[in-house]
Each structure stands twice: as C-alpha cells, then as structure tokens.
Amino acid sequence: MAHHVYKLIELTGSSPNSLEEAIETAIARAAKTVRHMRWFEVVSARGQIEDGKVAHWQVTLKVGFTLED
C-alpha cells in the first residue's frame, strides 16, 4: 500500500436548493484547479431564512487532496 501525504483546504459552497447541492458546487469549482482531491468533511452548515422558510444553504468543507511527487 502506498503512503500518501494530504493537504487540506477549506471551501464554502452555497445553494438555494439543498445542502447536497452546496457541497457539490464547492467541489465542482475546486476541481477546476485542484488535482487529486480524495475526501471531504463537512465542518459547518448554515441557512438563510426568509418569510419563515429556508431560502439558501451554505456549507463549509475541509477537502483533502494528495500531494504530487
């Protein structure tokens, strides 16, 4: 089994629809410039309320990626 070293970055994604979409938005955007992403951890989730309803989701993630040799 290979030994890996990981670097962590923190991302915040948002969505008017769901927590899952907010996560996917953050990861998809990071994937444009960050290679070798392997895992994520949800650090926090927040929401905006308007007129007694959830209007927007915001999720902060820690994302781990392997460093290149």
mmCIF file of C-alpha atoms in Angstrom, residues 6-61:
data_model
loop_
_atom_site.group_PDB
_atom_site.id
_atom_site.type_symbol
_atom_site.label_atom_id
_atom_site.label_comp_id
_atom_site.label_asym_id
_atom_site.label_seq_id
_atom_site.Cartn_x
_atom_site.Cartn_y
_atom_site.Cartn_z
ATOM 1 C CA TYR A 6 -2.577 15.027 2.217
ATOM 2 C CA LYS A 7 -3.041 18.769 2.098
ATOM 3 C CA LEU A 8 -6.265 20.294 3.456
ATOM 4 C CA ILE A 9 -8.138 23.259 2.083
ATOM 5 C CA GLU A 10 -11.358 24.811 3.335
ATOM 6 C CA LEU A 11 -14.183 25.602 0.922
ATOM 7 C CA THR A 12 -17.656 27.069 1.321
ATOM 8 C CA GLY A 13 -20.339 26.252 -1.222
ATOM 9 C CA SER A 14 -23.832 27.669 -1.441
ATOM 10 C CA SER A 15 -27.146 26.716 -2.997
ATOM 11 C CA PRO A 16 -30.759 27.871 -2.867
ATOM 12 C CA ASN A 17 -31.869 24.214 -3.160
ATOM 13 C CA SER A 18 -30.057 21.864 -0.761
ATOM 14 C CA LEU A 19 -27.055 21.062 1.397
ATOM 15 C CA GLU A 20 -26.000 18.398 -1.092
ATOM 16 C CA GLU A 21 -26.035 20.875 -3.967
ATOM 17 C CA ALA A 22 -23.982 23.346 -1.905
ATOM 18 C CA ILE A 23 -21.364 20.617 -1.322
ATOM 19 C CA GLU A 24 -21.346 19.642 -4.994
ATOM 20 C CA THR A 25 -20.981 23.295 -6.030
ATOM 21 C CA ALA A 26 -17.894 23.751 -3.842
ATOM 22 C CA ILE A 27 -16.238 20.530 -5.001
ATOM 23 C CA ALA A 28 -17.006 21.102 -8.684
ATOM 24 C CA ARG A 29 -15.494 24.579 -8.576
ATOM 25 C CA ALA A 30 -12.370 23.399 -6.730
ATOM 26 C CA ALA A 31 -11.934 20.536 -9.216
ATOM 27 C CA LYS A 32 -11.191 23.121 -11.917
ATOM 28 C CA THR A 33 -7.855 23.976 -10.263
ATOM 29 C CA VAL A 34 -7.136 21.367 -7.550
ATOM 30 C CA ARG A 35 -5.978 17.901 -8.584
ATOM 31 C CA HIS A 36 -6.138 14.624 -6.670
ATOM 32 C CA MET A 37 -8.983 15.523 -4.286
ATOM 33 C CA ARG A 38 -9.783 12.415 -2.249
ATOM 34 C CA TRP A 39 -12.245 13.196 0.563
ATOM 35 C CA PHE A 40 -14.231 15.915 2.281
ATOM 36 C CA GLU A 41 -15.573 16.593 5.760
ATOM 37 C CA VAL A 42 -18.497 18.890 6.487
ATOM 38 C CA VAL A 43 -17.320 21.450 9.046
ATOM 39 C CA SER A 44 -20.486 23.507 9.306
ATOM 40 C CA ALA A 45 -23.815 24.134 7.654
ATOM 41 C CA ARG A 46 -25.833 27.333 7.733
ATOM 42 C CA GLY A 47 -29.020 28.541 6.182
ATOM 43 C CA GLN A 48 -30.722 31.821 5.432
ATOM 44 C CA ILE A 49 -34.369 32.204 6.419
ATOM 45 C CA GLU A 50 -36.819 34.411 4.546
ATOM 46 C CA ASP A 51 -40.521 34.654 5.370
ATOM 47 C CA GLY A 52 -40.298 31.681 7.711
ATOM 48 C CA LYS A 53 -38.754 29.378 5.076
ATOM 49 C CA VAL A 54 -35.257 28.210 4.214
ATOM 50 C CA ALA A 55 -34.094 30.461 1.390
ATOM 51 C CA HIS A 56 -30.444 29.476 0.966
ATOM 52 C CA TRP A 57 -27.926 26.877 2.174
ATOM 53 C CA GLN A 58 -24.217 27.389 2.876
ATOM 54 C CA VAL A 59 -21.843 24.511 3.715
ATOM 55 C CA THR A 60 -18.191 24.742 4.763
ATOM 56 C CA LEU A 61 -15.985 21.760 3.952
#
